[in-house]
XYZ file of C-alpha atoms in Angstrom:
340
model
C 0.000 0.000 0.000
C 1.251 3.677 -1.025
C 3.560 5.090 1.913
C 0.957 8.608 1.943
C -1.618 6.295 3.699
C 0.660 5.414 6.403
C 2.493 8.882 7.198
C -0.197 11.193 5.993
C -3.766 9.793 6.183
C -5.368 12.713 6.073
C -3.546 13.995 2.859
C -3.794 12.233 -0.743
C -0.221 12.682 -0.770
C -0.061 15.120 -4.055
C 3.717 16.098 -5.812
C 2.906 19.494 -6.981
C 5.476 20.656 -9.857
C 6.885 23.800 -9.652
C 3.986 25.011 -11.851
C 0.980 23.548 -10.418
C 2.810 25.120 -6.826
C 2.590 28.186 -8.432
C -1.109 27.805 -9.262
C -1.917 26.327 -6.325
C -0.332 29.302 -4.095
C -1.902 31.791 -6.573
C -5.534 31.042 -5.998
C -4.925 30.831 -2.518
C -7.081 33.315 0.445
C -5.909 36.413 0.426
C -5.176 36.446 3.866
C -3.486 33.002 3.310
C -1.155 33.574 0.411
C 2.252 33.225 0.907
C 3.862 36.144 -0.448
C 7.426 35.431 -1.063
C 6.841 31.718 -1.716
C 4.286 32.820 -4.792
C 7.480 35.901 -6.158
C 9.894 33.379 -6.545
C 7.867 30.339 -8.507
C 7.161 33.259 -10.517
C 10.713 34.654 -11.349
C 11.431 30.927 -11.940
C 9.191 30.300 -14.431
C 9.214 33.993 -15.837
C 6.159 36.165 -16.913
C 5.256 34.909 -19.961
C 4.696 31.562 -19.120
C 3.327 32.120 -15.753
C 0.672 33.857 -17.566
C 0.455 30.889 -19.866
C -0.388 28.644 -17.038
C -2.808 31.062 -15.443
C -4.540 31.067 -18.633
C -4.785 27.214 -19.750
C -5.782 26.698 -16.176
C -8.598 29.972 -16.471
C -7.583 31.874 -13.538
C -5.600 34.779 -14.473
C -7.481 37.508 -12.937
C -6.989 35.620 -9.582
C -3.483 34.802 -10.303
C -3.283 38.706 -11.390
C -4.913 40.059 -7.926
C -2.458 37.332 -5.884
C 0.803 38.682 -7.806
C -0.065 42.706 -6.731
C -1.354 41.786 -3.226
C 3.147 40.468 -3.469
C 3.951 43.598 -4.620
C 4.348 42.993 -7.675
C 4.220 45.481 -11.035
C 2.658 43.230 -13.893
C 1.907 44.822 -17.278
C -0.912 45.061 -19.103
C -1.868 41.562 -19.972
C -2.465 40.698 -16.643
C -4.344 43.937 -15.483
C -6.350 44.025 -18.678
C -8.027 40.288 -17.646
C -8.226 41.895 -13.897
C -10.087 44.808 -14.804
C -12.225 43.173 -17.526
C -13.446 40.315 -14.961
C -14.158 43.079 -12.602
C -16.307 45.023 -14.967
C -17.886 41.476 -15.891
C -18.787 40.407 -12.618
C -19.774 43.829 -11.591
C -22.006 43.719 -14.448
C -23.528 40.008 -13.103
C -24.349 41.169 -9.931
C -26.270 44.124 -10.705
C -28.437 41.526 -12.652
C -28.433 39.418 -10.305
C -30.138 42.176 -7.459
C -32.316 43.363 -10.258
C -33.706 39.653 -10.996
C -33.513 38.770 -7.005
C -36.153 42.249 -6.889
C -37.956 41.106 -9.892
C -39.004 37.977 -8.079
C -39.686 40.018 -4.206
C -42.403 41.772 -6.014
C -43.891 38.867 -7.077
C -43.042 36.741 -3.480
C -40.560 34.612 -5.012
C -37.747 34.385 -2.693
C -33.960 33.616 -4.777
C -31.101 31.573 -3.570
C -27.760 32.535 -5.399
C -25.954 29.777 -5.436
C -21.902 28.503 -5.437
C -19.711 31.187 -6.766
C -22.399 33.508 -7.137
C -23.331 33.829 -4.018
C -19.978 33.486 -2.657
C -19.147 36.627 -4.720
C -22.490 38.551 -3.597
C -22.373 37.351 0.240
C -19.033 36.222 1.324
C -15.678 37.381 -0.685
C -17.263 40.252 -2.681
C -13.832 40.481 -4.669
C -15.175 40.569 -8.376
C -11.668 41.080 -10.104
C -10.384 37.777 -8.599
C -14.601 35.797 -8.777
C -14.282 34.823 -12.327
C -17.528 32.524 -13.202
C -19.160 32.145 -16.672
C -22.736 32.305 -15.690
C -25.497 33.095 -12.611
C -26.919 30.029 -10.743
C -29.818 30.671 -8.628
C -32.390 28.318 -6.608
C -35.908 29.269 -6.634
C -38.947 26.992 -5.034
C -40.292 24.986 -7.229
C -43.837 25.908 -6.945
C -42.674 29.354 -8.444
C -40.472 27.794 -11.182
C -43.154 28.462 -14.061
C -43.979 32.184 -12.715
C -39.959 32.300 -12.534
C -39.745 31.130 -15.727
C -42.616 33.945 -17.464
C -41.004 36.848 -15.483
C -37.176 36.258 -16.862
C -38.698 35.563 -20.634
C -40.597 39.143 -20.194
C -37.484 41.198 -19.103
C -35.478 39.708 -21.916
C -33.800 36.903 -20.828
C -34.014 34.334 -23.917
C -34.905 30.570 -22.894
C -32.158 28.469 -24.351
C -29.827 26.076 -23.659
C -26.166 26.176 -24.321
C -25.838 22.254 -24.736
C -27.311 21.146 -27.870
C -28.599 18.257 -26.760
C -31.309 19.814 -24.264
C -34.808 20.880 -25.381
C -35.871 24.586 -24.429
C -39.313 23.317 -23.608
C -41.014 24.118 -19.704
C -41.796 20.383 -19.278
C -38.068 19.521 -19.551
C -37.179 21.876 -17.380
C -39.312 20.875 -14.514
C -38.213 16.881 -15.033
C -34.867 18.266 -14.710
C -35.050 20.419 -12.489
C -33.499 23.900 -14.102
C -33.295 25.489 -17.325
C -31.407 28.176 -18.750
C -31.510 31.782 -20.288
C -29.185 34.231 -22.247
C -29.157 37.851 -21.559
C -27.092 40.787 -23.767
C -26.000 42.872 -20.996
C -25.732 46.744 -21.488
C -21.907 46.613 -21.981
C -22.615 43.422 -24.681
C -21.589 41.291 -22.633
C -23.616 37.326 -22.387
C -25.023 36.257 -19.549
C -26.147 33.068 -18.713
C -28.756 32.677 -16.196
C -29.216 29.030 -14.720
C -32.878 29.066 -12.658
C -32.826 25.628 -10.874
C -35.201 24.285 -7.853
C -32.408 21.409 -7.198
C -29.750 22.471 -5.630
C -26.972 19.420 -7.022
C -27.373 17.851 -10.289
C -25.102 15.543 -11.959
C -23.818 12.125 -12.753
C -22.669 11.749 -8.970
C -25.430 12.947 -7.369
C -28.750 11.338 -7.406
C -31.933 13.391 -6.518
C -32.714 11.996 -3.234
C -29.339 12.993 -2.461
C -29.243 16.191 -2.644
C -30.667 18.637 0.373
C -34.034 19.320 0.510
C -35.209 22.741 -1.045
C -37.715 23.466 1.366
C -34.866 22.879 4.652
C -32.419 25.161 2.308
C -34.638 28.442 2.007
C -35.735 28.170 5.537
C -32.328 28.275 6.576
C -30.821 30.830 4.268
C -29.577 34.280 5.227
C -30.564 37.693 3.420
C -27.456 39.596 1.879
C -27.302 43.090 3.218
C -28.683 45.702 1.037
C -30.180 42.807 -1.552
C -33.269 41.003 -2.019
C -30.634 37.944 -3.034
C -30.329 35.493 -0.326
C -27.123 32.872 0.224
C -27.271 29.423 1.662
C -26.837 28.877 5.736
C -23.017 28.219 5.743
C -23.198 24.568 6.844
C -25.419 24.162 3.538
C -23.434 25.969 1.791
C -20.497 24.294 2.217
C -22.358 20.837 1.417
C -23.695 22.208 -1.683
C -20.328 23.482 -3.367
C -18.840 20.419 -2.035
C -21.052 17.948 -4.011
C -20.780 20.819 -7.294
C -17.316 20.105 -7.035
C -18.000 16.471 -6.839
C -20.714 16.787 -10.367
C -17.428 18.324 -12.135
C -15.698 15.389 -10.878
C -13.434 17.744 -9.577
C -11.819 18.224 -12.428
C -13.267 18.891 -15.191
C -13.749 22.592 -16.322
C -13.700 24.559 -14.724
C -12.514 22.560 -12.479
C -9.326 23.671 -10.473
C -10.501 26.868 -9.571
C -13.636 24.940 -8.213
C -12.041 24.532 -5.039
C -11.666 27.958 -4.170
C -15.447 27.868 -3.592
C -14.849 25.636 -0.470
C -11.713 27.697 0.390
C -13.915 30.712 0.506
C -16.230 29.344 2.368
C -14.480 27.680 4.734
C -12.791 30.915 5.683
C -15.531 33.510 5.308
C -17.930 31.788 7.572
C -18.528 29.796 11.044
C -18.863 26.418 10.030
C -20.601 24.044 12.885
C -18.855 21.191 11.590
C -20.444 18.849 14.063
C -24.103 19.460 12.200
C -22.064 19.663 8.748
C -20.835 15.985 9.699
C -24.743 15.378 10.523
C -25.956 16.412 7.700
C -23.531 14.631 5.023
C -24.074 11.560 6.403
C -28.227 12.322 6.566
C -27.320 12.787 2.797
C -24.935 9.524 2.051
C -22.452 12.080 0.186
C -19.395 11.218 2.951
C -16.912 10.080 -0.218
C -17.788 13.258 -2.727
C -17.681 15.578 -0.084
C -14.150 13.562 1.577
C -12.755 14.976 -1.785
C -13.726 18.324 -2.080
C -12.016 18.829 1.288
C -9.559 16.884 0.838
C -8.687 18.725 -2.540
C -9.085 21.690 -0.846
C -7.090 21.301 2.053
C -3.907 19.759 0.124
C -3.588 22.465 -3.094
C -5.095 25.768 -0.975
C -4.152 25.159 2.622
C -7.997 25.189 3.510
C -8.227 24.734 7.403
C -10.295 21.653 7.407
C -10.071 19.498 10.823
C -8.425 16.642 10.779
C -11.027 14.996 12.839
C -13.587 15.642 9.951
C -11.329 14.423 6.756
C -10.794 11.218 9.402
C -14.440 10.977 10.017
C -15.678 11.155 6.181
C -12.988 9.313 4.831
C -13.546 6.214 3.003
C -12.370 2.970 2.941
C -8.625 2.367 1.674
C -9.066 0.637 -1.162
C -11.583 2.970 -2.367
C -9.482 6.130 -1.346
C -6.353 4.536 -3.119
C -8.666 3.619 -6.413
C -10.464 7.254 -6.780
C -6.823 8.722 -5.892
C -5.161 7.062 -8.817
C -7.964 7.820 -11.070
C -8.120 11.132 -10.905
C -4.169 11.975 -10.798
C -4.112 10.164 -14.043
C -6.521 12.425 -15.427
C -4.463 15.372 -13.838
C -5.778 17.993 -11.576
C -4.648 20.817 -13.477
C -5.911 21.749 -16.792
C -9.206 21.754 -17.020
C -10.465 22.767 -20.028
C -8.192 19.333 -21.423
C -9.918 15.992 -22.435
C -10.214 14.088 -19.378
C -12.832 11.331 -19.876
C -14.556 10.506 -22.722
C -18.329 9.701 -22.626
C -18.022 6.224 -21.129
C -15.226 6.838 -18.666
């Protein structure tokens, strides 16, 4: 049996290259980073391909916000994706109040969810909360009235996969559709309006927490009709997103920053979070999301929860091996085809 089982149980034991330390260090907390650590990988691998990396891997703005918090002076190639993602997100969370007010006038209370609520609620840093689109949770005995209110303030009902139908009775068996919006600046945004909170190959329905439990716990955001998830739910439900990407998979890496935020940002009870993943039966996907967390960000899980969700050896060891061969970095990179 691998030697990281025996010495470090409660670490999967991961070789970082000099790169993937850089990228690991450079999405790091804020008030985490290690600053002179984070200069020198990038001296050693030099500008231009440190911005390389930070772009394969779709994290530049952070990577751009970590390297002036370090004092650095980076030209305008990395400020130009800073200030753009700023303006972007900026731009997404004005829509997202004005839809979250759309639906109080109408008694339709609005759950952002993941990063965007992470950005709204918890580490309002827009330069450094890149995210391609705006999920939000809604009940679902308002999904249809939802649904009528974005399609007459110009959202467009479509899908961006080609192989899901735009139609309402979809939707509902699915549980979430999706719009398009031109923004003033031009700008797309996609607009994800789901009443499950997890879906995905990993997660099964009854799996997932209950919508009802979720709103009743969830906290207003100051100054917003948006509301964010309790921060033991929260932290379940961008574990098991993590999980759906399968980690991985785009946009994978920067995925775990979601727990890392969280995890920081808030008081987590983890005594009821233990409670409630095992209520669930999500102990192995959410083991990983920690796990990933802790190891490539320094996220201050306790060891006595990593020891209490992990699973068995053989399964840790086989999951382990799976994904490393995949690779951890480099998301937007084939990693499975459809029957892997």
């Amino acid at each position: 049996m691998p030697r990281y089982f025996e010495s470090s149980p409660l670490s999967l034991g991961i070789h970082l290259t000099p790169e993937e330390e850089f990228l690991s260090l450079s999405i790091s907390h804020k008030t985490a980073l290690n600053h002179k650590r984070l200069v020198d990988l990038y001296h050693q691998l030099g500008d231009q391909y440190a911005f390389l990396l930070s772009e394969r891997n779709s994290i530049t703005c952070i990577v751009a916000q970590s390297l002036i918090w370090s004092n650095l002076s980076l030209g305008s190639s990395w400020l130009d994706r800073l200030a753009s993602n700023e303006s972007l997100i900026s731009e997404f969370m004005s829509e997202l109040d004005s839809v979250a007010e759309l639906f109080a006038v109408h008694d339709i209370p609005l759950i952002a969810l993941k990063n965007s609520g992470i950005a709204r609620g918890i580490y309002p840093n827009y330069g450094c909360s890149p995210m391609g689109d705006l999920d939000v949770l809604i009940p679902q005995d308002n999904f249809i009235q939802a649904h009528n209110l974005l399609i007459e303030n110009e959202f467009q009902f479509i899908y961006r996969s080609q192989h899901e139908i735009a139609s309402l009775d979809y939707a509902l068996e699915t549980g979430g559709s999706e719009y398009r919006k031109i923004l003033p600046s031009g700008s797309v945004l996609w607009f994800e309006l789901q009443c499950r909170s997890v879906s995905g190959r990993w997660i099964r329905p009854h799996q997932e927490p209950k919508s009802e439990e979720l709103f009743s716990r969830s906290l207003k955001v100051q100054g917003s009709h948006v509301r964010i998830l309790s921060p033991v739910d929260n932290l379940i439900q961008v574990c098991l997103h993590t999980a759906k990407h399968s980690y991985v998979r785009s946009p994978g890496f920067r995925l775990h920053t979601d727990v890392d935020r969280i995890v920081r940002g808030c008081t987590i009870d983890w005594h009821l979070f233990l409670k409630r993943v095992n209520s669930l039966n999500v102990r192995t996907a959410t083991f990983f999301s920690l796990i990933f967390a802790s190891d490539l960000l320094g996220t201050p899980v306790p060891q006595s929860v990593l020891r209490s969700l992990r699973p068995n050896i053989l399964k840790l060891h086989v999951i382990r091996l799976w994904l490393m061969k995949v690779g951890l970095f480099e998301p937007n990179s084939p990693k499975w085809n459809r029957f892997t």
